[in-house]
Amino acid sequence: MTDTLTPVLSANWGDERAWKLSNYERRGGYQALRTALGKAPADIIGQVKNANLRGRGGAGFPAGVKWSFLPKDNPNPVYLVVNCDESEPGTCKDIPLVMASPHTLLEGVIISSYAVGCHHAFIYIRGEVLHVIRRMQQAVREAYSAGYLGKGILGTDFDLEVTVHAGAGAYICGEETALLDSLEGRRGQPRLKPPFPAVAGLYASPTVINNVETIATVPSIISNGVDWFTSMGTENSRGMTLYSLSGHVANPGQFEAPMGITLRQLLDMAGGIRHGHQLKFWTPGGSSLGILTDEHLDVPLDYDGPAKVGTGLGTKALQCFDETTSAVRACLRYVEFYKHESCGKCTPCREGSWWLVQLLARLEAGKGEPGDIDKLLDLSDNIAGRSFCALADGTATIVKSMVNYFRPEFEAGLHTPAWELFPYEKTTAWYRAGAVAESGATA
Ligand SMILES: Cc1cc2nc3c(=O)[nH]c(=O)nc-3n(C[C@H](O)[C@H](O)[C@H](O)COP(=O)(O)O)c2cc1C
Ligand code: SF4
């Protein structure tokens, strides 16, 4: 553990036009690719395995182990697919990474493709972020011109094509099998597993799907070595990672630090909670894994710490809420998101999230009825584990965890509107006394 930042992926983000190939190369960019192409693919997989690079997309599965699941005897082509759908509330690390330094990701894509024997890789980017899609496309064009992509890369016999694909803006398309359906031109809905993508993924071929940050980390491991990577972090969670601080924080943003840093340490570097306020609750891993409170400021933010207190590291989206926030309102906003993003394939998720919104909306309005809170919990129990994918588990988890920590606020929803207890204008991040009145807006 440490209380200092370790910028690696974000080291060049402040550089002048960091996204240009020439500027990336000036900092040593694409040297890791040259090193990797001089090694056997199995050695690269071995290095990624020994580094214990765990997937940064939420589940923390070791990348090298995932790569070694690819069958050796399948005659179909192997595909690498990069997941840049990034739509979980509060999660905002992959899109800034691609925007600031698309070549970091691209170098990772080329090295990883070489390691797994892929000759056509796809980068699937959330549709709303057109500026990011354009930046990635421009980087791909530059890489083709410089001989980093295409036939005979850097004079070797390794060929690779890269396609940047724009999604249409659906959270469910971040789920890896829904992403594959979407990439194939179908409506994005999760597939039944098994078969897992490693065996039958894109076009029923062996496919590796990894998060942007996972793949972007690979060049640094190749350049600096396994010992360098494993010297950072904690026993089961090695290396550095991007933590995204948002919400009622004095200086929100990306903080790249060794795994295992705590929220207290990160907040110290971010100027703390906004002036004059205290932390009420926060998400360690985006909204899908549940909340923590100010009792948990010293939980190590690695794959074990949040899990020990009933939540998870997820996407390391640290959304912080101060005492002006209504837990009922925040819970309603989250569940409205999940209801909207439910793909509709299975009944508990599709119908259950709708009913949760109805109950939460009347509790927010102070019009709850006796038994509503038990109904919320009962519905949640009937959604979690009874649906097809983890979107539904996320819906149920946020409700159960909010009620667990703030039940009295939900009980107040039987008689008092949340906006009376927690006025809107006080909770907005830009709040200044009198600002709402001056603007002429109504709360
Ligand atoms: C509803 C839902 C949305 C998801 N969204 C993303 C996403 O935007 N980006 C991502 O990398 N993983 C997302 N995941 C996780 C992926 O299914 C998959 O585990 C991940 O891309 C694997 O990459 P990694 O092993 O490098 O972490 C999502 C999962 C679910 C259930
Ligand atoms: S759990 Fe929800 S999002 Fe997942 S497949 Fe079922 S309906 Fe779709």
XYZ file of C-alpha atoms and ligand atoms in Angstrom:
482
model
C 0.000 0.000 0.000
C 1.038 3.583 -0.559
C -0.354 7.049 -0.288
C 1.228 8.266 -3.492
C 0.035 8.165 -7.053
C 1.757 5.986 -9.660
C 0.885 7.374 -13.068
C 1.646 4.833 -15.778
C -1.426 4.652 -18.016
C -2.163 8.302 -17.250
C 1.470 9.507 -17.294
C 1.112 11.306 -20.643
C -2.442 12.616 -20.242
C -1.228 16.147 -19.548
C 1.147 16.200 -22.540
C 0.517 18.484 -25.477
C -1.593 16.485 -27.994
C -0.809 13.238 -26.164
C -3.055 11.327 -28.574
C -0.807 11.889 -31.597
C 1.397 8.980 -32.625
C 4.555 11.144 -32.783
C 4.051 12.328 -29.191
C 3.322 8.800 -27.987
C 6.494 7.531 -29.694
C 8.551 10.382 -28.223
C 7.743 8.971 -24.773
C 8.848 5.459 -25.756
C 5.521 4.374 -27.211
C 5.542 1.168 -29.323
C 8.881 0.053 -27.831
C 6.973 -2.602 -25.852
C 5.549 -3.869 -29.156
C 9.065 -4.222 -30.598
C 10.111 -6.143 -27.481
C 6.988 -8.339 -27.614
C 7.442 -9.224 -31.288
C 10.889 -10.562 -30.418
C 9.387 -13.061 -27.965
C 7.313 -16.187 -28.396
C 3.552 -15.568 -27.947
C 3.479 -18.109 -25.086
C 6.127 -16.075 -23.229
C 3.901 -12.999 -23.365
C 0.934 -14.946 -22.029
C 3.288 -16.270 -19.317
C 4.357 -12.731 -18.371
C 0.765 -11.500 -18.155
C -0.113 -14.560 -16.051
C 2.871 -14.133 -13.726
C 2.054 -10.459 -13.288
C -1.404 -11.589 -12.191
C -3.004 -8.809 -14.208
C -6.651 -9.055 -13.224
C -9.388 -7.781 -15.543
C -10.204 -4.136 -14.888
C -13.748 -4.370 -16.334
C -15.424 -5.388 -13.080
C -15.008 -9.069 -12.326
C -11.234 -9.124 -11.800
C -10.603 -12.353 -13.688
C -6.861 -12.895 -14.409
C -6.217 -11.883 -18.023
C -3.410 -14.387 -18.716
C -5.564 -17.262 -17.450
C -8.450 -16.143 -19.670
C -6.125 -16.050 -22.682
C -4.894 -19.567 -21.992
C -8.482 -20.917 -22.138
C -8.430 -20.495 -25.937
C -8.596 -23.965 -27.491
C -5.442 -24.979 -29.348
C -7.184 -27.241 -31.859
C -10.011 -24.970 -33.113
C -9.587 -24.272 -36.862
C -11.589 -21.001 -36.691
C -9.862 -17.619 -36.414
C -9.208 -16.206 -32.932
C -10.635 -12.747 -32.214
C -9.704 -10.147 -29.619
C -12.512 -7.790 -28.621
C -11.892 -4.731 -26.451
C -14.811 -3.685 -24.293
C -15.122 0.114 -24.287
C -18.865 0.244 -23.676
C -18.297 1.915 -20.278
C -21.816 2.744 -19.125
C -21.964 1.766 -15.438
C -22.997 4.810 -13.350
C -19.880 6.584 -12.098
C -17.495 4.584 -14.262
C -15.376 6.959 -16.297
C -11.847 5.648 -16.800
C -11.794 3.859 -20.181
C -13.254 6.735 -22.157
C -10.747 9.279 -20.730
C -7.942 6.798 -21.390
C -8.897 6.382 -25.043
C -9.485 10.113 -25.447
C -6.124 11.057 -23.919
C -3.902 8.283 -25.225
C -5.517 5.947 -27.769
C -2.116 4.538 -28.763
C -1.635 3.102 -25.244
C -4.693 0.955 -25.886
C -3.718 0.212 -29.478
C -0.228 -0.933 -28.505
C -1.880 -3.231 -25.947
C -4.265 -4.541 -28.613
C -1.393 -5.400 -30.982
C 0.711 -7.112 -28.297
C -2.284 -9.022 -26.894
C -3.396 -10.085 -30.388
C 0.097 -11.345 -31.139
C 0.072 -13.293 -27.840
C -3.265 -15.039 -28.482
C -2.830 -15.553 -32.245
C -5.470 -13.048 -33.346
C -5.312 -11.376 -36.759
C -8.467 -9.288 -36.506
C -9.226 -7.308 -33.352
C -12.290 -5.194 -32.585
C -12.595 -2.174 -30.317
C -16.260 -1.795 -29.328
C -16.941 1.772 -28.147
C -20.109 3.085 -26.568
C -22.089 4.893 -29.250
C -22.725 8.185 -27.459
C -19.052 9.121 -27.276
C -18.585 10.049 -30.895
C -15.529 12.201 -30.138
C -13.819 9.168 -28.566
C -14.735 6.938 -31.511
C -13.217 9.492 -33.902
C -10.065 9.745 -31.816
C -9.652 5.980 -31.790
C -10.276 5.772 -35.549
C -7.653 8.450 -36.151
C -5.124 6.559 -34.008
C -5.839 3.356 -35.942
C -5.224 5.218 -39.230
C -1.917 6.572 -37.891
C -0.875 3.086 -36.770
C -1.609 1.598 -40.207
C 0.484 4.333 -41.877
C 3.389 3.711 -39.508
C 3.401 -0.062 -40.075
C 2.124 -0.990 -36.607
C -1.004 -2.487 -38.165
C -1.692 -4.339 -41.400
C 0.516 -6.928 -43.089
C 3.994 -7.837 -41.811
C 3.988 -5.603 -38.750
C 7.446 -4.058 -38.161
C 9.013 -6.456 -40.654
C 7.742 -9.624 -38.955
C 5.270 -12.101 -40.392
C 2.567 -10.966 -37.970
C -0.556 -9.441 -39.607
C -3.319 -7.626 -37.751
C -6.423 -5.697 -38.799
C -8.236 -3.536 -36.236
C -11.869 -2.475 -36.553
C -13.317 0.282 -34.372
C -17.009 -0.427 -33.875
C -19.540 2.076 -32.524
C -22.239 0.635 -30.279
C -25.654 2.252 -30.138
C -25.530 3.292 -26.486
C -26.848 0.456 -24.347
C -25.458 -0.457 -20.924
C -26.270 -4.128 -21.518
C -23.899 -4.174 -24.516
C -21.051 -3.959 -21.983
C -21.958 -7.477 -20.867
C -19.531 -9.472 -22.936
C -21.942 -11.794 -24.744
C -24.491 -9.027 -25.433
C -21.564 -7.080 -26.848
C -20.781 -9.968 -29.194
C -24.391 -10.123 -30.420
C -24.335 -6.371 -30.982
C -21.010 -6.621 -32.835
C -22.522 -9.279 -35.077
C -25.334 -6.858 -35.945
C -28.019 -8.297 -33.704
C -29.965 -6.761 -30.839
C -27.578 -6.774 -27.848
C -28.842 -9.342 -25.378
C -26.748 -11.695 -23.216
C -26.120 -15.223 -24.491
C -26.376 -18.394 -22.493
C -22.997 -19.516 -21.075
C -21.457 -22.042 -21.628
C -20.183 -21.976 -24.260
C -17.929 -19.188 -23.044
C -16.532 -16.716 -25.580
C -13.080 -18.342 -25.360
C -14.631 -21.392 -27.032
C -17.454 -19.908 -29.146
C -17.529 -16.116 -29.142
C -17.605 -13.721 -32.082
C -18.964 -15.534 -35.173
C -18.816 -18.708 -33.028
C -15.010 -18.489 -33.032
C -12.641 -18.491 -30.052
C -12.701 -14.953 -28.657
C -10.931 -13.029 -25.913
C -12.890 -10.098 -24.492
C -11.103 -7.682 -22.222
C -11.674 -4.275 -20.780
C -9.817 -1.224 -22.184
C -7.732 -0.728 -19.047
C -6.758 -4.416 -18.907
C -5.412 -4.367 -22.460
C -3.838 -0.919 -22.066
C -1.847 -2.226 -19.079
C -0.146 -4.979 -21.094
C 2.562 -2.784 -22.767
C 3.743 -1.511 -19.368
C 4.206 -5.094 -18.133
C 6.195 -6.001 -21.252
C 8.389 -2.885 -20.945
C 8.993 -2.873 -17.205
C 8.711 -6.548 -16.308
C 6.709 -8.730 -13.982
C 8.695 -7.769 -10.850
C 7.995 -4.084 -11.433
C 4.254 -4.756 -11.788
C 3.982 -7.109 -8.837
C 5.963 -4.722 -6.621
C 2.819 -2.558 -6.592
C -0.484 -3.467 -4.987
C -1.454 -6.162 -2.516
C -1.120 -9.937 -2.432
C -4.025 -10.868 -4.713
C -4.323 -7.535 -6.499
C -1.125 -6.531 -8.210
C -0.150 -3.414 -10.082
C -1.510 0.084 -10.428
C -5.009 1.024 -11.555
C -7.260 3.957 -12.352
C -9.614 5.031 -9.553
C -12.358 7.442 -10.652
C -13.459 9.864 -7.938
C -16.715 11.679 -8.593
C -19.599 13.344 -6.804
C -19.237 15.629 -3.792
C -15.436 15.689 -3.952
C -13.413 18.927 -3.965
C -11.270 17.819 -6.928
C -12.862 14.859 -8.665
C -11.038 12.991 -11.444
C -8.844 10.014 -12.246
C -6.273 8.915 -9.688
C -3.863 6.205 -10.781
C -2.504 4.422 -7.733
C -1.364 0.992 -6.577
C -4.147 -1.473 -5.830
C -5.032 -1.398 -2.153
C -5.004 2.369 -1.620
C -7.913 3.531 0.557
C -10.630 6.110 -0.064
C -9.215 8.135 2.844
C -5.853 8.384 1.076
C -7.446 9.200 -2.260
C -9.680 11.853 -0.721
C -6.633 13.437 0.938
C -5.119 13.825 -2.516
C -8.415 15.066 -3.972
C -8.915 17.851 -1.443
C -11.517 15.906 0.554
C -15.282 16.081 0.413
C -16.535 19.472 -0.806
C -15.939 22.242 1.704
C -18.133 22.213 4.802
C -19.630 18.756 4.182
C -19.071 15.173 5.315
C -19.090 11.898 3.469
C -22.388 10.021 3.845
C -21.997 7.051 1.504
C -19.942 5.979 -1.499
C -19.667 3.242 -4.068
C -16.331 1.415 -4.218
C -17.087 -0.254 -7.534
C -19.864 1.577 -9.358
C -23.510 1.239 -8.431
C -23.926 -2.490 -9.139
C -22.070 -3.749 -6.084
C -23.598 -1.716 -3.302
C -22.510 1.158 -1.111
C -20.233 1.776 1.862
C -20.238 4.601 4.393
C -17.702 6.727 6.266
C -16.995 3.724 8.504
C -15.225 2.174 5.523
C -12.747 4.895 4.627
C -9.808 2.612 5.444
C -10.924 -0.431 3.463
C -8.098 -1.336 1.048
C -9.393 -0.831 -2.459
C -8.202 -4.106 -3.912
C -10.104 -7.229 -4.987
C -10.388 -8.494 -1.377
C -11.040 -5.371 0.735
C -14.514 -4.294 -0.457
C -15.568 -7.962 -0.812
C -14.857 -8.503 2.904
C -17.386 -5.777 3.767
C -20.098 -7.098 1.473
C -19.452 -5.195 -1.740
C -16.822 -5.289 -4.501
C -14.074 -3.354 -6.263
C -15.975 -3.547 -9.571
C -14.917 -0.753 -11.896
C -13.277 1.331 -9.135
C -15.873 4.056 -9.681
C -15.751 5.876 -6.350
C -18.889 8.004 -6.328
C -18.997 10.034 -3.119
C -22.183 11.486 -1.653
C -22.301 13.908 1.274
C -24.914 14.414 3.992
C -27.151 16.528 1.718
C -28.004 13.435 -0.371
C -31.231 11.532 0.103
C -30.535 7.791 0.121
C -34.083 7.170 -1.162
C -33.652 9.555 -4.070
C -30.200 8.198 -4.954
C -31.582 4.666 -4.832
C -34.491 5.648 -7.094
C -32.136 7.279 -9.626
C -29.974 4.171 -9.770
C -32.937 1.840 -10.165
C -34.472 4.063 -12.855
C -31.221 3.585 -14.747
C -31.345 -0.226 -14.407
C -35.025 -0.325 -15.387
C -34.271 1.733 -18.473
C -31.264 -0.425 -19.393
C -32.866 -3.819 -18.726
C -32.805 -5.578 -22.090
C -36.179 -7.190 -21.340
C -35.081 -10.758 -21.946
C -36.130 -12.098 -18.553
C -39.167 -11.351 -16.439
C -37.716 -10.781 -12.941
C -35.361 -8.086 -14.243
C -37.773 -6.468 -16.720
C -40.862 -6.419 -14.483
C -39.097 -6.322 -11.102
C -37.103 -3.194 -11.911
C -40.347 -1.501 -13.051
C -42.030 -2.335 -9.737
C -39.008 -1.197 -7.742
C -39.207 2.195 -9.444
C -42.919 2.519 -8.576
C -42.265 1.767 -4.903
C -39.205 3.991 -4.659
C -40.960 6.880 -6.420
C -43.772 6.894 -3.883
C -41.309 6.643 -1.000
C -39.409 9.593 -2.465
C -42.679 11.547 -2.617
C -43.442 10.747 1.044
C -46.440 8.664 -0.078
C -45.124 5.216 0.847
C -47.462 2.665 2.355
C -46.847 0.319 5.284
C -45.054 -2.763 3.993
C -43.365 -0.937 1.085
C -39.870 -1.423 2.443
C -40.376 -5.147 2.944
C -41.830 -5.279 -0.560
C -38.670 -3.593 -1.908
C -36.526 -6.234 -0.223
C -38.776 -9.093 -1.281
C -38.747 -7.924 -4.909
C -34.971 -7.582 -4.777
C -34.644 -11.156 -3.485
C -36.755 -12.324 -6.389
C -34.652 -10.461 -8.948
C -31.145 -11.356 -7.778
C -29.958 -14.768 -8.889
C -33.195 -15.412 -10.780
C -32.307 -13.511 -13.916
C -30.054 -14.155 -16.838
C -27.205 -11.709 -16.265
C -25.532 -9.542 -13.639
C -27.482 -6.394 -14.560
C -30.370 -7.721 -12.491
C -28.089 -8.583 -9.562
C -26.832 -4.991 -9.635
C -30.406 -3.666 -9.458
C -31.227 -5.795 -6.429
C -27.899 -5.147 -4.703
C -28.138 -1.368 -4.740
C -31.652 -1.488 -3.230
C -30.705 -3.949 -0.496
C -27.547 -2.112 0.403
C -29.247 1.314 0.533
C -32.028 -0.028 2.762
C -29.474 -1.817 4.921
C -27.559 1.384 5.708
C -30.359 3.961 5.605
C -33.618 2.207 6.538
C -34.881 5.142 8.677
C -34.801 7.369 5.584
C -36.925 4.853 3.689
C -39.314 4.736 6.661
C -39.559 8.533 6.559
C -40.805 8.051 2.984
C -44.116 6.860 4.480
C -44.940 10.447 5.455
C -42.291 12.994 4.345
C -41.054 13.736 0.824
C -37.315 13.291 0.349
C -37.092 16.801 -1.108
C -38.227 18.275 2.211
C -35.594 16.344 4.160
C -32.909 16.789 1.515
C -33.619 19.852 -0.663
C -32.445 19.390 -4.254
C -30.524 22.619 -4.476
C -28.310 21.728 -1.502
C -27.185 18.454 -2.970
C -26.153 19.699 -6.401
C -22.392 19.738 -6.682
C -22.397 23.428 -7.695
C -24.558 24.524 -4.706
C -23.999 28.007 -3.343
C -26.505 29.608 -0.966
C -29.043 31.631 -2.947
C -27.961 30.291 -6.365
C -31.290 28.647 -7.127
C -33.290 31.730 -6.186
C -30.998 33.971 -8.292
C -31.367 31.724 -11.320
C -35.155 31.868 -11.097
C -35.350 28.063 -11.190
C -37.634 26.139 -8.870
C -36.295 23.283 -6.793
C -24.567 -5.226 -17.432
C -23.091 -5.353 -17.596
C -22.360 -4.316 -18.160
C -20.987 -4.422 -18.320
N -20.307 -3.355 -18.874
C -18.971 -3.462 -19.068
C -18.251 -2.405 -19.700
O -18.806 -1.379 -20.083
N -16.915 -2.567 -19.872
C -16.260 -3.725 -19.485
O -15.052 -3.839 -19.694
N -16.918 -4.724 -18.877
C -18.250 -4.634 -18.684
N -18.920 -5.688 -18.114
C -18.144 -6.912 -17.792
C -17.945 -7.757 -19.050
O -19.031 -8.671 -19.157
C -16.639 -8.571 -18.999
O -16.566 -9.227 -17.772
C -15.391 -7.707 -19.173
O -15.435 -6.958 -20.356
C -14.167 -8.612 -19.201
O -12.996 -7.832 -19.267
P -11.856 -7.939 -18.170
O -11.660 -9.407 -17.892
O -10.670 -7.308 -18.810
O -12.324 -7.218 -16.954
C -20.311 -5.601 -17.919
C -21.043 -6.660 -17.347
C -22.404 -6.522 -17.176
C -23.158 -7.656 -16.558
S -31.102 -9.842 -16.334
Fe -32.069 -8.059 -17.309
S -30.492 -7.231 -18.628
Fe -29.838 -9.316 -18.095
S -30.668 -10.583 -19.725
Fe -32.236 -10.530 -18.160
S -33.581 -8.816 -18.759
Fe -31.682 -8.613 -19.898
